[in-house]
Coordinates of C-alpha atoms in Angstrom, one line a residue:
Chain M
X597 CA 161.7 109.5 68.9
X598 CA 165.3 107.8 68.2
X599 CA 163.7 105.8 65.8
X600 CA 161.5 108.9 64.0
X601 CA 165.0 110.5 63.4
X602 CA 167.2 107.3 61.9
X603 CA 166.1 106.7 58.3
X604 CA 163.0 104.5 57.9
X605 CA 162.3 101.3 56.5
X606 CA 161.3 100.1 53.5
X607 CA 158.1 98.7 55.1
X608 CA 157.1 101.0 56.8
X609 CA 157.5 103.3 53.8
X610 CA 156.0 101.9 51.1
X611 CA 152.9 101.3 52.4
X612 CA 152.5 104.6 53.8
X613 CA 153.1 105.5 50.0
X614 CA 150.1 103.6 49.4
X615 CA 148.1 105.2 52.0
X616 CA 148.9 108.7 50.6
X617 CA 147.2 107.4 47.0
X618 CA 144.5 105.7 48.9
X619 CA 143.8 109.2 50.7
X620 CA 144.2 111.4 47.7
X621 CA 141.1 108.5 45.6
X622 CA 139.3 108.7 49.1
X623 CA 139.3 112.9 48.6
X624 CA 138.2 112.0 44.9
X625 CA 141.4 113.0 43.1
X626 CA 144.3 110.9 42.2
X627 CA 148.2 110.7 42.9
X628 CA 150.0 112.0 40.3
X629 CA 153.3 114.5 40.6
X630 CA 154.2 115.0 37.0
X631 CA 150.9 116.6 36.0
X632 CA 151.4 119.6 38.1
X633 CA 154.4 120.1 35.2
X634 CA 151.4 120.6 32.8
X635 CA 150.1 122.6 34.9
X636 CA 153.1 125.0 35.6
X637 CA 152.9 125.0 31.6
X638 CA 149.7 126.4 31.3
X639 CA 150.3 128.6 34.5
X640 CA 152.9 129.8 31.7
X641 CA 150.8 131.5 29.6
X642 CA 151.0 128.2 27.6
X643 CA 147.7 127.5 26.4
X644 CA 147.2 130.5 24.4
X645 CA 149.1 128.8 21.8
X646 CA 148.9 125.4 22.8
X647 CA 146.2 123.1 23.1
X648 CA 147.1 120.8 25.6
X649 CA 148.0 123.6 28.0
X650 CA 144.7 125.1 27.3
X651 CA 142.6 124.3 30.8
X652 CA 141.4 126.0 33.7
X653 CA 144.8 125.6 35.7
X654 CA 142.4 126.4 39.1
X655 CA 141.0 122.9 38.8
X656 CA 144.6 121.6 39.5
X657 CA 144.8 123.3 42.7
X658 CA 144.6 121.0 44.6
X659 CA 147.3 119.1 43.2
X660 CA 149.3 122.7 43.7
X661 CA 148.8 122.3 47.4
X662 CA 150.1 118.6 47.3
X663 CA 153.3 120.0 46.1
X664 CA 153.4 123.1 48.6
X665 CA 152.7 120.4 50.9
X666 CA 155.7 117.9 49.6
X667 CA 157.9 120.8 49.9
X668 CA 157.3 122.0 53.3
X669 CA 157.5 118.1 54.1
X670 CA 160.6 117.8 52.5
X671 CA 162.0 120.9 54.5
X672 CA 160.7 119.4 57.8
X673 CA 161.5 116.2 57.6
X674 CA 165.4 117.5 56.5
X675 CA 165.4 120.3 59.1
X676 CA 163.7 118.5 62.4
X677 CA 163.0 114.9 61.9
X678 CA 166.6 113.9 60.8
X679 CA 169.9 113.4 62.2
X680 CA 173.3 113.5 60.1
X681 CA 173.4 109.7 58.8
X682 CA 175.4 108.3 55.7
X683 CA 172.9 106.5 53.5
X684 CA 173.7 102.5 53.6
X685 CA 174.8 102.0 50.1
X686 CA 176.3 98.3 49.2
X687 CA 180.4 99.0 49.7
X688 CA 180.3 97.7 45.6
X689 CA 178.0 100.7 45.0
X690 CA 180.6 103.1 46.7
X691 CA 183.4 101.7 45.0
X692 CA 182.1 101.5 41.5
X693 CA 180.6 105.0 41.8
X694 CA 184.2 106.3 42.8
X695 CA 185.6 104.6 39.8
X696 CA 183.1 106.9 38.2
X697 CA 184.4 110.2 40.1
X698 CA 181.9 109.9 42.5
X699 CA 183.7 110.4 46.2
X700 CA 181.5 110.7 49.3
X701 CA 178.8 108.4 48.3
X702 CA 175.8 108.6 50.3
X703 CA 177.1 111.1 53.0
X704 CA 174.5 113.6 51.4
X705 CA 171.1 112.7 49.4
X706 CA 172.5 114.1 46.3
X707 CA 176.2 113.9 44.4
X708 CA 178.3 116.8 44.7
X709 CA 179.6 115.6 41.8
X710 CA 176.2 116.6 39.8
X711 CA 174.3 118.9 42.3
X712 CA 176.8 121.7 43.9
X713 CA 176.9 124.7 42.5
X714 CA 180.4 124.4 40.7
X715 CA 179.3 121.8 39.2
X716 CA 175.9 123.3 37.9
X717 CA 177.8 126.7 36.7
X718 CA 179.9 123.8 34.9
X719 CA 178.9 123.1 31.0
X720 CA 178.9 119.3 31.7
X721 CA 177.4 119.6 35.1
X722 CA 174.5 122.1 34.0
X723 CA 174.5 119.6 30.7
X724 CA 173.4 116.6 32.5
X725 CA 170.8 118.3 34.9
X726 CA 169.1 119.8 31.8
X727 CA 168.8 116.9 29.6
X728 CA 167.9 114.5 32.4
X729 CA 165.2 117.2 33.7
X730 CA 163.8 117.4 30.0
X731 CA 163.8 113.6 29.7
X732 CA 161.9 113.1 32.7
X733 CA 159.2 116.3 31.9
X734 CA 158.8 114.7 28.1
X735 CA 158.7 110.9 28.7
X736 CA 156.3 111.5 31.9
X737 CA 153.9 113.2 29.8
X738 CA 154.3 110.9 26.7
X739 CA 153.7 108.1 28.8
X740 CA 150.8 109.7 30.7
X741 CA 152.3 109.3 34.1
X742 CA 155.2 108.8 36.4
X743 CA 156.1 107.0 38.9
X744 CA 153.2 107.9 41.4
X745 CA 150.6 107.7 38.7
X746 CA 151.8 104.9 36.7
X747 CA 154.2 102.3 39.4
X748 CA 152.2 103.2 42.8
X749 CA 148.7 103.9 41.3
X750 CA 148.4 102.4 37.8
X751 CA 149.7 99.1 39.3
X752 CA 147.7 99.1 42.3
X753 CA 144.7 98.7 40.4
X754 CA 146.3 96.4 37.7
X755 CA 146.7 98.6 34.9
X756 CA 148.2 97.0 31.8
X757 CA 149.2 100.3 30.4
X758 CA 151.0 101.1 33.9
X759 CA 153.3 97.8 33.7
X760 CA 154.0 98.5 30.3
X761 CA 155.1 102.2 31.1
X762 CA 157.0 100.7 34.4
X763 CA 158.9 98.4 32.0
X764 CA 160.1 100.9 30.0
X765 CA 161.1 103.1 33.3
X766 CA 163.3 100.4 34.2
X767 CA 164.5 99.7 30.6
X768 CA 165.5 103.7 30.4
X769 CA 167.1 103.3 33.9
X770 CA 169.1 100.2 33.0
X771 CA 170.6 101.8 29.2
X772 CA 171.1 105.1 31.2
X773 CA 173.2 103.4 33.9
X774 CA 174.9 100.2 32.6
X775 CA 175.3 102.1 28.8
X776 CA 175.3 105.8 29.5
X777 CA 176.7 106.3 32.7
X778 CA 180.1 104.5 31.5
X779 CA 180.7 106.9 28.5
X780 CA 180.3 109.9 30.4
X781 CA 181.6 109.1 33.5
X782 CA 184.3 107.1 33.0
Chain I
X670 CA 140.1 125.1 54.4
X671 CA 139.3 122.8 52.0
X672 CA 143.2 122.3 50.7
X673 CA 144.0 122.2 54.2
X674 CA 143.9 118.3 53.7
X675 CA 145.7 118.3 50.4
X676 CA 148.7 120.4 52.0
X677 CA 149.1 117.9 55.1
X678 CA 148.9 114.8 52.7
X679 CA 151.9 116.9 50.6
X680 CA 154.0 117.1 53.9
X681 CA 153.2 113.4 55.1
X682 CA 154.5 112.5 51.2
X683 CA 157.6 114.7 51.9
X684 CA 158.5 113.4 55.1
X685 CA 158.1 110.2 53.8
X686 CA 159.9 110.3 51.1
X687 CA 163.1 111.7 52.9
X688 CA 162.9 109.4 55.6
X689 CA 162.7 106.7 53.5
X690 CA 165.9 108.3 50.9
X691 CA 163.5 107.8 47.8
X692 CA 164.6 111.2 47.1
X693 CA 168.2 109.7 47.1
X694 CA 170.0 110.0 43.6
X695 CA 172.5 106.9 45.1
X696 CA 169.2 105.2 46.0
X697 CA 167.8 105.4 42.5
X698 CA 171.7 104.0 41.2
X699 CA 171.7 101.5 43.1
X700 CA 168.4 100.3 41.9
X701 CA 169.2 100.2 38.3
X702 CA 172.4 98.5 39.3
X703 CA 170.9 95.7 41.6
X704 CA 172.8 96.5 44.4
X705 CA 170.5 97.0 47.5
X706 CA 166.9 96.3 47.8
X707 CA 165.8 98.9 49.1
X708 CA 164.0 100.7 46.4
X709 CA 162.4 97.1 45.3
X710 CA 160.9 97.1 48.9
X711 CA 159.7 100.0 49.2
X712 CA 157.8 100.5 45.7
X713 CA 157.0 96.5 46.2
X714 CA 155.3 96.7 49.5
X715 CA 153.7 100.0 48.8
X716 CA 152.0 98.1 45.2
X717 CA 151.1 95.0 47.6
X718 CA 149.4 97.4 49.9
X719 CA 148.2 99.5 47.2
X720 CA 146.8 96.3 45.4
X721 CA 144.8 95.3 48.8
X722 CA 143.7 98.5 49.5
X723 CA 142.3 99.0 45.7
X724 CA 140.4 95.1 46.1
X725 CA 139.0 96.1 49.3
X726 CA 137.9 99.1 48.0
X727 CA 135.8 97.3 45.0
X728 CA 134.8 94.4 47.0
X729 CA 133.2 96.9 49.7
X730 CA 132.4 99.6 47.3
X731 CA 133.7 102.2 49.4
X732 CA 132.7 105.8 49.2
X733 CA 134.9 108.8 48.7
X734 CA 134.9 112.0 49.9
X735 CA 132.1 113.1 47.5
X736 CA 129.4 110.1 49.0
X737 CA 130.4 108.8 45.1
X738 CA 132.0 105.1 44.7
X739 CA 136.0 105.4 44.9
X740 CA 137.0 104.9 41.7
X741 CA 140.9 105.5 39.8
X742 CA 141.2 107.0 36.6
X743 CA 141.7 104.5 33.9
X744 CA 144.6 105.3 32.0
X745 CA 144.3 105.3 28.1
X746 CA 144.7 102.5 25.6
X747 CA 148.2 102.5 23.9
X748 CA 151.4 101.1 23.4
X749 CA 154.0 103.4 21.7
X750 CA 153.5 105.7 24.2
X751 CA 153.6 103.9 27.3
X752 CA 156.8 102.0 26.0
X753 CA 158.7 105.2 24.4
X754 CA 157.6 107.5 26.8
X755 CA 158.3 105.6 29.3
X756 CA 161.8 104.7 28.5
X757 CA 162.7 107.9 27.9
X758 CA 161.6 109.3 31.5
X759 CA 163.3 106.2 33.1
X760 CA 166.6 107.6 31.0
X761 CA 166.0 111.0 32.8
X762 CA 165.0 109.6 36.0
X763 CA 168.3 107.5 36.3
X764 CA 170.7 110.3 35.1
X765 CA 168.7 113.1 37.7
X766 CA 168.3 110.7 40.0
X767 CA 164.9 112.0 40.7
X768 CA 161.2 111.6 39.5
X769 CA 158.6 114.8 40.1
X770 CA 157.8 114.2 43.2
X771 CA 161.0 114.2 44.9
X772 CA 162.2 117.2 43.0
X773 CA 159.5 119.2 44.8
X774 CA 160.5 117.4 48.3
X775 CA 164.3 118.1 47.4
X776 CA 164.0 121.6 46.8
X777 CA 162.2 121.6 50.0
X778 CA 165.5 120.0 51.5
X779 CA 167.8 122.8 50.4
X780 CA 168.8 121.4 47.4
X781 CA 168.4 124.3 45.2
X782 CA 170.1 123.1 41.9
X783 CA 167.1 120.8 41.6
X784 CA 164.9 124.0 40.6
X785 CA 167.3 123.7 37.0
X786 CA 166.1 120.0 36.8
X787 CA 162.4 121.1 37.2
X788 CA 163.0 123.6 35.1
X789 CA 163.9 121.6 32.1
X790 CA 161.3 118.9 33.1
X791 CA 158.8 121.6 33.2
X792 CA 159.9 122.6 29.8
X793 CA 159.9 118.9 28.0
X794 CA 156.8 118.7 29.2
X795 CA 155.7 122.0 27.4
X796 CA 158.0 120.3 24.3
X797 CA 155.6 117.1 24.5
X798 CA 152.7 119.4 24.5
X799 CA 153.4 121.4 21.4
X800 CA 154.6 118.7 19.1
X801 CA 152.0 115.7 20.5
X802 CA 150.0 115.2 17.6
X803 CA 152.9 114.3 15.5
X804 CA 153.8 111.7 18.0
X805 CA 152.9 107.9 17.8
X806 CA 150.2 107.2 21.0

């Protein structure tokens, strides 16, 4: 149980990952996150207008119940399967991320800095969760995928297009950090 | 009964993904920055499993769900917009410090404030939908 509760490792985590796509092929669908985005969209009202949005949004519910799932998941494994641990960032991670304003690194999941609410009912801090949250809905869809349909599933079965799409995550995540994060962190 | 099965593989990808701290916005900085390999581990092993899995699955023709051969979708031909598209969600992904799935798992943590980055993910993807034709595929 001790070890259920510390955080896990990567290798037992990543090929559970896989298992979860190989289970979700088995059922005959497919693992992909970012198309339930589409489907919010069209649970909208979007496809009146739209063409793209225009499909029977019952057909993705399945996919629906995958996120219902991920939640309650996410709730569990937070609530009952965790006890309080710092995440076991590099000591050059901490101390670069406080040169950014970052304090506390990795004694919670997510940055107070970006995710409390006085930083969210601040115009920088609602800022930067807006246009990174638009980024990621846009560029997932333009690319056809993110990282559960294009670096776990596209790659898995040796898709060109995938490795293309996962280079250009990583080249967005390297400008973003190395350029971006500089200017408007520092 | 029949999405009984997709709900307990979305709490098995929740729990994993906690554990693990994939849903960590340090863990996705400290992947961009080459400082822990962590990330690289887990998305490495879970392709070489992934990879095995998929050969198997060819070489022994297995069967889904359906009594159909397994088979994954194969993803369109293109280049602009696997390259643009995906540099601009890896932008997003980096300064959010979160991909879809783990905002769905985060909100499930507590983390509230994440609903405002699904939000306006939910909404670029509407964006995308609306002005796609005038896009380069």
């Amino acid at each position: 149980m001790e070890s259920i509760l510390q955080p896990w490792p990567w290798y037992i985590s990543g090929p559970l990952i896989a298992l979860i796509m190989f289970v979700l092929i088995y059922f005959g669908k497919t693992f992909g996150m970012s198309s339930n985005l589409r489907t919010f969209c069209t649970l909208a009202g979007a496809g009146k207008k739209t063409k793209f949005f225009d499909f029977n949004w019952k057909s993705q519910k399945w996919n629906l119940t995958v996120v219902l799932g991920a939640i309650i998941g996410g709730f569990i494994a937070h609530h009952y399967l965790s006890i309080p641990t710092n995440i076991d960032l590099n000591p050059k991670t901490v101390s670069e991320l406080s040169q950014l304003g970052f304090e506390n690194a990795g004694k919670t999941l997510l940055p107070a800095e970006l995710y409390s609410w006085d930083s969210v009912f601040s115009i920088k801090g609602l800022t930067i969760l807006i246009i990174g949250g638009f980024l990621v809905g846009f560029g997932t869809r333009y690319a056809g995928g993110c990282t559960s349909g294009h670096a776990i599933t596209g790659l898995s079965s040796l898709q060109l297009p995938s490795l293309v799409a996962v280079i250009g995550f990583f080249i967005g995540g390297l400008i973003m950090i190395h350029l971006v994060f500089p200017l408007i962190f520092g | 009964m029949k999405y009984l099965k997709f709900l307990l593989v979305g709490i098995i990808f929740g729990v994993v993904l906690v554990k693990s701290e994939a849903v960590s916005w340090y863990r996705i900085y400290e992947m961009f920055k080459f400082e822990s390999f962590h990330m690289y581990g887990i998305i490495g092993s879970a392709v070489t499993t992934g990879i095995i899995l998929m050969l198997l699955t060819k070489k022994l023709r297995f069967k889904n769900i359906n009594g159909a051969v397994m088979n994954v979708p194969k993803k369109e031909r293109g280049l602009y917009r696997y390259i643009i598209g995906g540099i601009l969600f890896g932008l997003g992904w980096a300064l959010s410090g979160a991909c879809p799935g783990p905002m769905y798992i985060l909100v499930g943590t507590g983390a509230f404030s994440v609903l405002i980055v699904l939000g306006a993910a939910t909404f670029g993807t509407y964006i995308y939908g609306v002005i796609k034709d005038k896009l380069p595929h």
